[in-house]
CSV table of C-alpha atoms and ligand atoms in Angstrom, one decimal:
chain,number,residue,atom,x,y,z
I,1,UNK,CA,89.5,-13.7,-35.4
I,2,UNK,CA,92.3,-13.6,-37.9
I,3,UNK,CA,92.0,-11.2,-41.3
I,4,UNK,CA,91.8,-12.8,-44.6
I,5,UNK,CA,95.3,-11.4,-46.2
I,6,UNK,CA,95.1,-10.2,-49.2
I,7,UNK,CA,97.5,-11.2,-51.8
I,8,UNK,CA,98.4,-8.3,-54.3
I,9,UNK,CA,101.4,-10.5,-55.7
I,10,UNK,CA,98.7,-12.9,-57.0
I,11,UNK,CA,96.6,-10.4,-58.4
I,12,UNK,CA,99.4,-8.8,-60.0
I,13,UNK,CA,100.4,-11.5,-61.3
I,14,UNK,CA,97.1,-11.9,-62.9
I,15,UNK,CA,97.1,-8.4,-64.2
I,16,UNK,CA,100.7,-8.9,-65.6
I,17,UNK,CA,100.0,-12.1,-67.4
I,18,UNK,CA,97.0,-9.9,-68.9
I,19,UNK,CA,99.0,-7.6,-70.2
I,20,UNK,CA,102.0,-10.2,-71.6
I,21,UNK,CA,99.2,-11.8,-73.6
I,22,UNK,CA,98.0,-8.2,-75.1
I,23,UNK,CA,101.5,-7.0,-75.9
I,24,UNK,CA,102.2,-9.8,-77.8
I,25,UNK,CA,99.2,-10.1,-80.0
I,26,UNK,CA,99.6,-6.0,-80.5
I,27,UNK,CA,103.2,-7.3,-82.1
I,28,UNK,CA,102.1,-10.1,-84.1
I,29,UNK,CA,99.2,-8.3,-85.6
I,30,UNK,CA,100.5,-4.7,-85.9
I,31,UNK,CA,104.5,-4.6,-85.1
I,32,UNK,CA,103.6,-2.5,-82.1
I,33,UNK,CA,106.0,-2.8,-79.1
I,34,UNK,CA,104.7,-0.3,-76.1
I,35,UNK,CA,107.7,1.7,-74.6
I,36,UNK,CA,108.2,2.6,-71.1
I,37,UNK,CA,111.0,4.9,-70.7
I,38,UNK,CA,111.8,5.6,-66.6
I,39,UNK,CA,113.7,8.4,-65.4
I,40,UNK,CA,115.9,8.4,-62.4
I,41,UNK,CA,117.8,11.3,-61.0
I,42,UNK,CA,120.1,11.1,-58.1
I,43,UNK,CA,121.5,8.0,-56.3
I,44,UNK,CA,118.9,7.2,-53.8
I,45,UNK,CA,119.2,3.8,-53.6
I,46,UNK,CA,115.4,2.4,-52.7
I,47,UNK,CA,114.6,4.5,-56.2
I,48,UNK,CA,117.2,2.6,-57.9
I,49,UNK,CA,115.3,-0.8,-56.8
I,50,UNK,CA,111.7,0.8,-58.0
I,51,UNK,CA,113.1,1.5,-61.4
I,52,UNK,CA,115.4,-1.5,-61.8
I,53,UNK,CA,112.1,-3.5,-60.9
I,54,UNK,CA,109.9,-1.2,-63.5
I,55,UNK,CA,112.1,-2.1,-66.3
I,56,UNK,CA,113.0,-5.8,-65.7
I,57,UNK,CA,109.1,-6.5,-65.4
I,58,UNK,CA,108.8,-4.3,-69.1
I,59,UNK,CA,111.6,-6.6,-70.3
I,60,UNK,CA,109.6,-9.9,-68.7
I,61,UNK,CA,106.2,-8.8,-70.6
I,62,UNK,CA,107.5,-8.2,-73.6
I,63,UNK,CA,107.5,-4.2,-73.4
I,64,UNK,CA,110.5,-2.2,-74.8
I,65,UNK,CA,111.9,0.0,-71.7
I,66,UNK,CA,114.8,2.5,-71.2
I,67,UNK,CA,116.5,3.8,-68.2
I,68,UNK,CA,117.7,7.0,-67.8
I,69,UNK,CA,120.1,8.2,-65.2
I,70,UNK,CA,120.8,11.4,-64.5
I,71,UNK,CA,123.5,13.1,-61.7
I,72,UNK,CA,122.0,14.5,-58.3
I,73,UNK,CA,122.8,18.0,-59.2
I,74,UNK,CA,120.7,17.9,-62.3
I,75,UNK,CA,118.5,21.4,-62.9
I,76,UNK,CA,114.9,21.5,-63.7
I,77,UNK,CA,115.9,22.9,-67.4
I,78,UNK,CA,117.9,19.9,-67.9
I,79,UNK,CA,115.0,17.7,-67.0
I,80,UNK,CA,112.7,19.0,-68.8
I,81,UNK,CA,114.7,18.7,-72.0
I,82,UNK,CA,115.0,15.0,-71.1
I,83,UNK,CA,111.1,14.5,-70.9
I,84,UNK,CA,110.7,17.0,-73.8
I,85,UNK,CA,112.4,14.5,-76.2
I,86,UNK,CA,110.8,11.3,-74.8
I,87,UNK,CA,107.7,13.2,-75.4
I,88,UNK,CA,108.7,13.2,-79.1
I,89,UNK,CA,110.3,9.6,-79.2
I,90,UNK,CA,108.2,7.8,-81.0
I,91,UNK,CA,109.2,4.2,-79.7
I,92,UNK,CA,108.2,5.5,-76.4
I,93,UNK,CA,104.2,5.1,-75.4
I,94,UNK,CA,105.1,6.0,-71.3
I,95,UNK,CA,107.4,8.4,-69.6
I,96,UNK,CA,107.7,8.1,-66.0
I,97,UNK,CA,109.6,10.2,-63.5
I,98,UNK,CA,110.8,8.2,-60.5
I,99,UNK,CA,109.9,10.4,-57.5
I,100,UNK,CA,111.4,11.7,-54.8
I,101,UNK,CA,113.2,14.4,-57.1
I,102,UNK,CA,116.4,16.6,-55.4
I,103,UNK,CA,115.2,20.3,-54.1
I,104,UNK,CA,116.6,21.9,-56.5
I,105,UNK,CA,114.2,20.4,-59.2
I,106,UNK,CA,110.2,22.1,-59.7
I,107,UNK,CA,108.5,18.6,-59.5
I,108,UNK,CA,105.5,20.3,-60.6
I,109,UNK,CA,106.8,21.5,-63.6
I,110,UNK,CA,108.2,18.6,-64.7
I,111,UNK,CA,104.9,16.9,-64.3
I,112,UNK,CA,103.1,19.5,-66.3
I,113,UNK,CA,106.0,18.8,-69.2
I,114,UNK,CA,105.4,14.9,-69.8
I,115,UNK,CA,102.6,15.0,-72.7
I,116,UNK,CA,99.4,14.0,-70.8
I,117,UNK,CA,99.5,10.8,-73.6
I,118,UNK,CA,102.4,9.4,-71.8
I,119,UNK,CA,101.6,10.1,-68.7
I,120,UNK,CA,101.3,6.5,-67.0
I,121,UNK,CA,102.2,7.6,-63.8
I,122,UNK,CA,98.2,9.8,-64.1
I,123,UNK,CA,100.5,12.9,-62.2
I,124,UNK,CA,100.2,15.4,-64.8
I,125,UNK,CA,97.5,18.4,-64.2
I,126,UNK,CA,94.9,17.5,-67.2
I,127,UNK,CA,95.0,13.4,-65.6
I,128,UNK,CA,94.1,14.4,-62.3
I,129,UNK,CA,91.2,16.8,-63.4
I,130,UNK,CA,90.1,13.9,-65.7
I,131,UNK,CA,90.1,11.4,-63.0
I,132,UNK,CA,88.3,14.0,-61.1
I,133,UNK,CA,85.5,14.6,-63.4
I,134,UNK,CA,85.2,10.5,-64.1
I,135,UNK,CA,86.5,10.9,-67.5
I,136,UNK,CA,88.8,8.3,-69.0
I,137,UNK,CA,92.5,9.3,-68.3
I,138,UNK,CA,95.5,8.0,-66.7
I,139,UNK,CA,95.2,7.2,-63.1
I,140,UNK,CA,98.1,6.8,-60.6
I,141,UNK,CA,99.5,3.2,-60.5
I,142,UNK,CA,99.1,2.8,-56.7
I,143,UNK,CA,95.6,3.4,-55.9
I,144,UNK,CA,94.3,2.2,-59.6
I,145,UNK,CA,95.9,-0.9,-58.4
I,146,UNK,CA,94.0,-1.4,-55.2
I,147,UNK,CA,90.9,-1.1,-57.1
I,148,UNK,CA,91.7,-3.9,-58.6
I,149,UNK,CA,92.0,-5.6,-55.6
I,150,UNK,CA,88.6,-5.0,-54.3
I,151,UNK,CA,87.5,-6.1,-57.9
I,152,UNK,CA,89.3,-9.3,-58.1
I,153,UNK,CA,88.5,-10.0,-54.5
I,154,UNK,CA,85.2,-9.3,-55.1
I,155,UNK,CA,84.9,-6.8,-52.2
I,156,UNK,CA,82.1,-4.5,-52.8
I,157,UNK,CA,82.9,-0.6,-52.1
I,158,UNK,CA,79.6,1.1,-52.9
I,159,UNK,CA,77.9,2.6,-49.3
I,160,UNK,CA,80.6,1.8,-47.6
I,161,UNK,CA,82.5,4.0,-45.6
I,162,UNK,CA,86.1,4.2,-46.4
I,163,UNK,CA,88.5,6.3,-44.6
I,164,UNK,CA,91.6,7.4,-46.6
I,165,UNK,CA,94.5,8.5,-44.6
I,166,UNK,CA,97.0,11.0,-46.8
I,167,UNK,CA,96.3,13.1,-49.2
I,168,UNK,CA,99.3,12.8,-51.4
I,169,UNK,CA,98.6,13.5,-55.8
I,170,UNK,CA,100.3,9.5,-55.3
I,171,UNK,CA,98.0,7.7,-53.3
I,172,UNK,CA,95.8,10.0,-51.2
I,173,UNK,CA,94.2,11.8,-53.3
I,174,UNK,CA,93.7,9.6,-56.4
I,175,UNK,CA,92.4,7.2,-54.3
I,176,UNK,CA,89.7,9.2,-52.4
I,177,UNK,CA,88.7,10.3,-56.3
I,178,UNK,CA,88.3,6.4,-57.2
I,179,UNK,CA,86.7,5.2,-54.2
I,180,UNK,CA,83.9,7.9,-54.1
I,181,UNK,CA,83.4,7.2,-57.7
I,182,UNK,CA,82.8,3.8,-57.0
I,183,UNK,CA,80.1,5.1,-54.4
I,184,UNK,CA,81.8,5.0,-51.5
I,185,UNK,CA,81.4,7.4,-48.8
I,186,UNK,CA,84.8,8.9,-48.2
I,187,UNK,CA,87.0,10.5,-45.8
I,188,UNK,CA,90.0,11.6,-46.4
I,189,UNK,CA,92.5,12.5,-43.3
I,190,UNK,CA,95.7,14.1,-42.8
I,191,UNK,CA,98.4,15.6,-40.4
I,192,UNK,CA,96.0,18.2,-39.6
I,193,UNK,CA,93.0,16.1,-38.8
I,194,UNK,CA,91.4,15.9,-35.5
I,195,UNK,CA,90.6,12.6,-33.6
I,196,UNK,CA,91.5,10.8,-36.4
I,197,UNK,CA,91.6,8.0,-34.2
I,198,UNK,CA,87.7,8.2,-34.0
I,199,UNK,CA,87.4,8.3,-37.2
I,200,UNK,CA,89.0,5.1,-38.4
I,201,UNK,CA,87.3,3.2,-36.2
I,202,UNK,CA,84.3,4.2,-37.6
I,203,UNK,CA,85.6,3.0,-41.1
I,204,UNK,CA,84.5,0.0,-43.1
I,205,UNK,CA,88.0,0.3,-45.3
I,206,UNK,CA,90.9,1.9,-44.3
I,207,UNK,CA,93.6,2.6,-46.8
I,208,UNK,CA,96.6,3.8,-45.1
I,209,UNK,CA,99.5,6.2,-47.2
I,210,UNK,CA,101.3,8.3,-44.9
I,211,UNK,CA,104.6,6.6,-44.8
I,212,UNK,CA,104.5,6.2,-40.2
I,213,UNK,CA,105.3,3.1,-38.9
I,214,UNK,CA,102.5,0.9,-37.5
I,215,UNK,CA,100.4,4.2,-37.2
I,216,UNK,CA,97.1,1.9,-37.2
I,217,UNK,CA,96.7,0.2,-34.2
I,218,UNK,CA,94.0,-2.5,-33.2
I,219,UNK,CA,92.5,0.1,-31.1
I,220,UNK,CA,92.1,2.0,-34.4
I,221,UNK,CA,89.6,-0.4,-36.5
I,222,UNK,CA,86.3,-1.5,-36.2
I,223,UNK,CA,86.4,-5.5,-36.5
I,224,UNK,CA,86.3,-6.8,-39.6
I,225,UNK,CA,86.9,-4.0,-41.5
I,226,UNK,CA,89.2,-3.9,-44.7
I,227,UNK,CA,92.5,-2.7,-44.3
I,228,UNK,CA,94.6,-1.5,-47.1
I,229,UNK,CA,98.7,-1.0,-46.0
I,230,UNK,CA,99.9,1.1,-48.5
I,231,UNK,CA,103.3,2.2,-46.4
I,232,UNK,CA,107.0,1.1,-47.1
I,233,UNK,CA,109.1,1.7,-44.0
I,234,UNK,CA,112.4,0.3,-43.2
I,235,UNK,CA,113.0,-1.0,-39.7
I,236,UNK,CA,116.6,-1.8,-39.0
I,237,UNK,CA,117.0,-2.1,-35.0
I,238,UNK,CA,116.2,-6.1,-33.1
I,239,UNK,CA,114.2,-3.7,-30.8
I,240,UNK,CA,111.5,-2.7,-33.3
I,241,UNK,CA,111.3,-5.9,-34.8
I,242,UNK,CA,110.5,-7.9,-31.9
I,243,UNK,CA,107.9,-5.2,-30.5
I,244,UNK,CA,106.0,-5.2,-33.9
I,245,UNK,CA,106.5,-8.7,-35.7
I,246,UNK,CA,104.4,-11.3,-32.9
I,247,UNK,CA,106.0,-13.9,-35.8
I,248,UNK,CA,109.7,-12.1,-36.1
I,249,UNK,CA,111.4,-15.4,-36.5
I,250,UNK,CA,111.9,-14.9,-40.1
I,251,UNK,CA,112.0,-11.1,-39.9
I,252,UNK,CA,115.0,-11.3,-37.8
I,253,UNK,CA,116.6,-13.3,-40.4
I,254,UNK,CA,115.9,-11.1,-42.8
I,255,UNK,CA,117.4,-8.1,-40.8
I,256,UNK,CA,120.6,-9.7,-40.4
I,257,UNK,CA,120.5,-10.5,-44.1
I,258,UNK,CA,119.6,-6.9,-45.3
I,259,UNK,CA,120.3,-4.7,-42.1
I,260,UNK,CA,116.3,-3.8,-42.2
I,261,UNK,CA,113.1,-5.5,-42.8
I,262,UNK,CA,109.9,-3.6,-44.2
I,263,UNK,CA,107.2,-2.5,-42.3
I,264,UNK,CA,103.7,-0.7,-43.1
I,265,UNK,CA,101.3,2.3,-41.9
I,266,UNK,CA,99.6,-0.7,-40.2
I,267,UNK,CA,100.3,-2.6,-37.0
I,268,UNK,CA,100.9,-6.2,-38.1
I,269,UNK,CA,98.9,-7.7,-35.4
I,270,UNK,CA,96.1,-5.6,-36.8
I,271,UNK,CA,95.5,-9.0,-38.4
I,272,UNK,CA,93.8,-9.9,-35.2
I,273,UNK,CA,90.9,-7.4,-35.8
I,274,UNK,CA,90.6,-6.7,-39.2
I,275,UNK,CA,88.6,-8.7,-42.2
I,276,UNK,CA,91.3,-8.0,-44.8
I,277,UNK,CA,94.2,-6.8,-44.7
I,278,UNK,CA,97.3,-6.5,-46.8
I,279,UNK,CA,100.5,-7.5,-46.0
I,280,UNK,CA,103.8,-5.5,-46.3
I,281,UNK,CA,105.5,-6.4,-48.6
I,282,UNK,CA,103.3,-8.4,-50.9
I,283,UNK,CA,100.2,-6.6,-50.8
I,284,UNK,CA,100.2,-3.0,-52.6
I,285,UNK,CA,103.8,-3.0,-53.6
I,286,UNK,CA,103.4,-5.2,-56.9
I,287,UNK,CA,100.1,-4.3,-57.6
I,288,UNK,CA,101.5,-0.6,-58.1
I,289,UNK,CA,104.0,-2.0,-60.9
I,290,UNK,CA,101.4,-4.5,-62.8
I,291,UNK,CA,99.0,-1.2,-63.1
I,292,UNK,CA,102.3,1.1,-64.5
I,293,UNK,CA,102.6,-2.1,-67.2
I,294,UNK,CA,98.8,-1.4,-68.0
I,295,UNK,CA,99.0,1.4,-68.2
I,296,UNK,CA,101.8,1.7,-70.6
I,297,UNK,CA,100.2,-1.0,-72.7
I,298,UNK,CA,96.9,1.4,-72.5
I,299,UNK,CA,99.1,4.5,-73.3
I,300,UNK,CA,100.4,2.7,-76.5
I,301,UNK,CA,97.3,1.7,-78.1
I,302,UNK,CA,95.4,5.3,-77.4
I,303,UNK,CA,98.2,7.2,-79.2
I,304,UNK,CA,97.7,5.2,-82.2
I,305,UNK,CA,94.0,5.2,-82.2
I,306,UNK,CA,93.6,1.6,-81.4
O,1,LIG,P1,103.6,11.8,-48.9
O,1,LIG,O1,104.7,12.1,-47.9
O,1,LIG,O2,103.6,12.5,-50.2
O,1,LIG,O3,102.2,12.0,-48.2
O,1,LIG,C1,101.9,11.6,-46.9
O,1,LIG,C2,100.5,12.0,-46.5
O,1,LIG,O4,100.3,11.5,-45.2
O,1,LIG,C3,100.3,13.5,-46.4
O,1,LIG,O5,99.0,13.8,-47.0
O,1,LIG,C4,100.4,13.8,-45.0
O,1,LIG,O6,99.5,14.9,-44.6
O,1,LIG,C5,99.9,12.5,-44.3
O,1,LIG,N1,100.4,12.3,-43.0
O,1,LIG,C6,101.7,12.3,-42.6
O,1,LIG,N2,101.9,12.1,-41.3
O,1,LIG,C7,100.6,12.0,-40.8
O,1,LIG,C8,100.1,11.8,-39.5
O,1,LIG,N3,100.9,11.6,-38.5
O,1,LIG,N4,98.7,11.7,-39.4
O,1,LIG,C9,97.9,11.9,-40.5
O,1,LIG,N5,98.4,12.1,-41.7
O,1,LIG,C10,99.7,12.1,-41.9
O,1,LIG,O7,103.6,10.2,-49.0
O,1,LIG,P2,103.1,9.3,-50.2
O,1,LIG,O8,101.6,9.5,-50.4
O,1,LIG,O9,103.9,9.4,-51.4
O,1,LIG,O10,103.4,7.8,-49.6
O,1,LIG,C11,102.8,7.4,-48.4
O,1,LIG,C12,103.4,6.1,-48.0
O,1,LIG,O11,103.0,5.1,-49.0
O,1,LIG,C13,104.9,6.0,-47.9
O,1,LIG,O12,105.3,5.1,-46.9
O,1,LIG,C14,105.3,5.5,-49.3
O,1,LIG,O13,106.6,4.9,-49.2
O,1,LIG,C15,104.2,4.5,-49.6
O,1,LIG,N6,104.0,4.3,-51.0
O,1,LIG,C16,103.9,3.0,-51.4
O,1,LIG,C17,103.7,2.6,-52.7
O,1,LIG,C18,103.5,1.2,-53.0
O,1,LIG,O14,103.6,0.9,-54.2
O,1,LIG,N7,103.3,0.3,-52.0
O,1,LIG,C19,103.6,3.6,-53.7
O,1,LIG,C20,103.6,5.0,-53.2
O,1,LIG,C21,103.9,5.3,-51.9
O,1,LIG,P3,99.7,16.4,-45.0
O,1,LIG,O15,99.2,16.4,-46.4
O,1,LIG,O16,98.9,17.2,-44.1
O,1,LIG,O17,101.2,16.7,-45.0
């Protein structure tokens, strides 16, 4: 048996063309251009690709977007006057704090700061609770974005029995919220949990966020179940890439391009066993940007009532 991939840079392509079409007839009919302004601290350099990626797609749908780059050795205080005048800039609809943030900054509070209106990321306190309580709110790009995968792909969720691994305010979490809203039954395991083996394979969707290297295993899943590979890891050794890729013809190649390829929570042969599954990259990955571009669009037209 061989999964049906799932293919989130279709879908996001989908959802992007959406929004292109929205933005512009919110500027032809009311001279509204949404705002995304992203905020990037430090040098890390996969952050710099996120947020260089965030604001060329704004700039390709029409959206207004700023950048703003701020030194490694930044404080919390000077953050949180950053996001305290974005919050008052009016050509700004969406604020979003590229994470992982150095030590020395109080993530927490600087998610608390961003106004909960333009908070597209959904990380701020009163999001979560809405999203919680099933009210309408900003929900975090990643696992609003698989939703719409099931949606578009017309896979139902309700009774099913789907088994979230991570608990992160990111992915983990949010996405146990969504999926038991949508009548799922849901598990939700960690680095703590017990046979956790077990449980997977009693799963009829897996989504996988813990950032391990093929953690799920064929051994792991029940067949056909759907598999959702939400984790980015970098393999840069021959070694790994021939003991994971059965196909690592172009994998090598791309190895000795970039000195690493990329590499889920999932074992790609999983492919074997599975009914769905999403690849890495090309599954989750774009979806997570279409959904922040949504999101901003939504986040402009609230604010004004619309
Ligand atoms: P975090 O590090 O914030 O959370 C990881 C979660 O996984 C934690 O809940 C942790 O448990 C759990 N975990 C870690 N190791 C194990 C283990 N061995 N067994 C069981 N559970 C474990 O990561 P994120 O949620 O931010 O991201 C997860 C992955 O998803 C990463 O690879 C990240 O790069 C990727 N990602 C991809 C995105 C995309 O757009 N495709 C977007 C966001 C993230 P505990 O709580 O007990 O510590």
């Amino acid at each position: 048996m061989s999964a049906k991939l799932l293919d989130g840079l279709k879908i996001s392509k989908e959802i992007k063309a959406e929004v292109e079409k929205e933005v512009k007839i919110l500027f032809e009919t009311k001279e509204i251009k949404p705002g995304l302004a992203a905020v990037i601290v430090g040098n890390d350099p996969a952050s710099q690709v996120y947020v260089g990626s965030k604001v060329k797609t704004c700039e390709s749908l029409g959206l207004y977007s700023e950048k703003h780059t701020l030194a490694e050795s930044t404080t919390t205080e000077e953050l949180l006057a950053l996001v305290n005048k974005l919050n008052e800039q009016d050509s700004i609809d969406g604020i979003l704090v590229q994470m992982p943030l150095p030590k020395q900054i109080d993530a927490d509070k600087i998610f608390s700061a961003i106004s909960p209106s333009k908070d597209v990321d959904g990380f701020h306190p009163e999001n979560v609770g809405k999203l919680a309580l099933k009210q309408n709110g900003f929900v975090a790009c990643t696992p609003a974005g698989i939703m719409e995968l099931f949606k578009r792909y017309g896979l139902a969720v309700a009774g099913k029995h789907a088994v979230v691994l991570g608990r992160s305010r990111i992915v983990g979490l949010p996405m146990a919220l969504l999926l038991t809203h949508s009548d799922a039954t849901v598990t939700i395991c960690h680095s703590k949990t017990q046979k956790l083996r077990e449980i997977t394979k009693e799963a009829d969707i897996i989504i996988a966020a813990i950032g391990r290297t093929a953690f799920v295993t064929t051994e792991d899943i029940k067949p056909g179940a759907i598999v959702i590979d939400v984790g980015i890891n970098k393999l840069s050794e021959e070694t790994e890439v021939l003991r994971y890729f059965p196909d690592y013809t172009k994998r090598l190649e791309e190895l000795e391009k970039k000195g690493y390829t990329l590499i889920g929570d999932v074992e790609p042969v999983c492919d074997t066993v599975a009914g769905y599954l999403t690849p890495v990259p090309g599954g989750v990955g774009p979806l997570t940007i279409a959904m922040l571009m949504k999101n901003t669009l939504k986040a402009a037209k609230l604010r004004r009532g619309l």
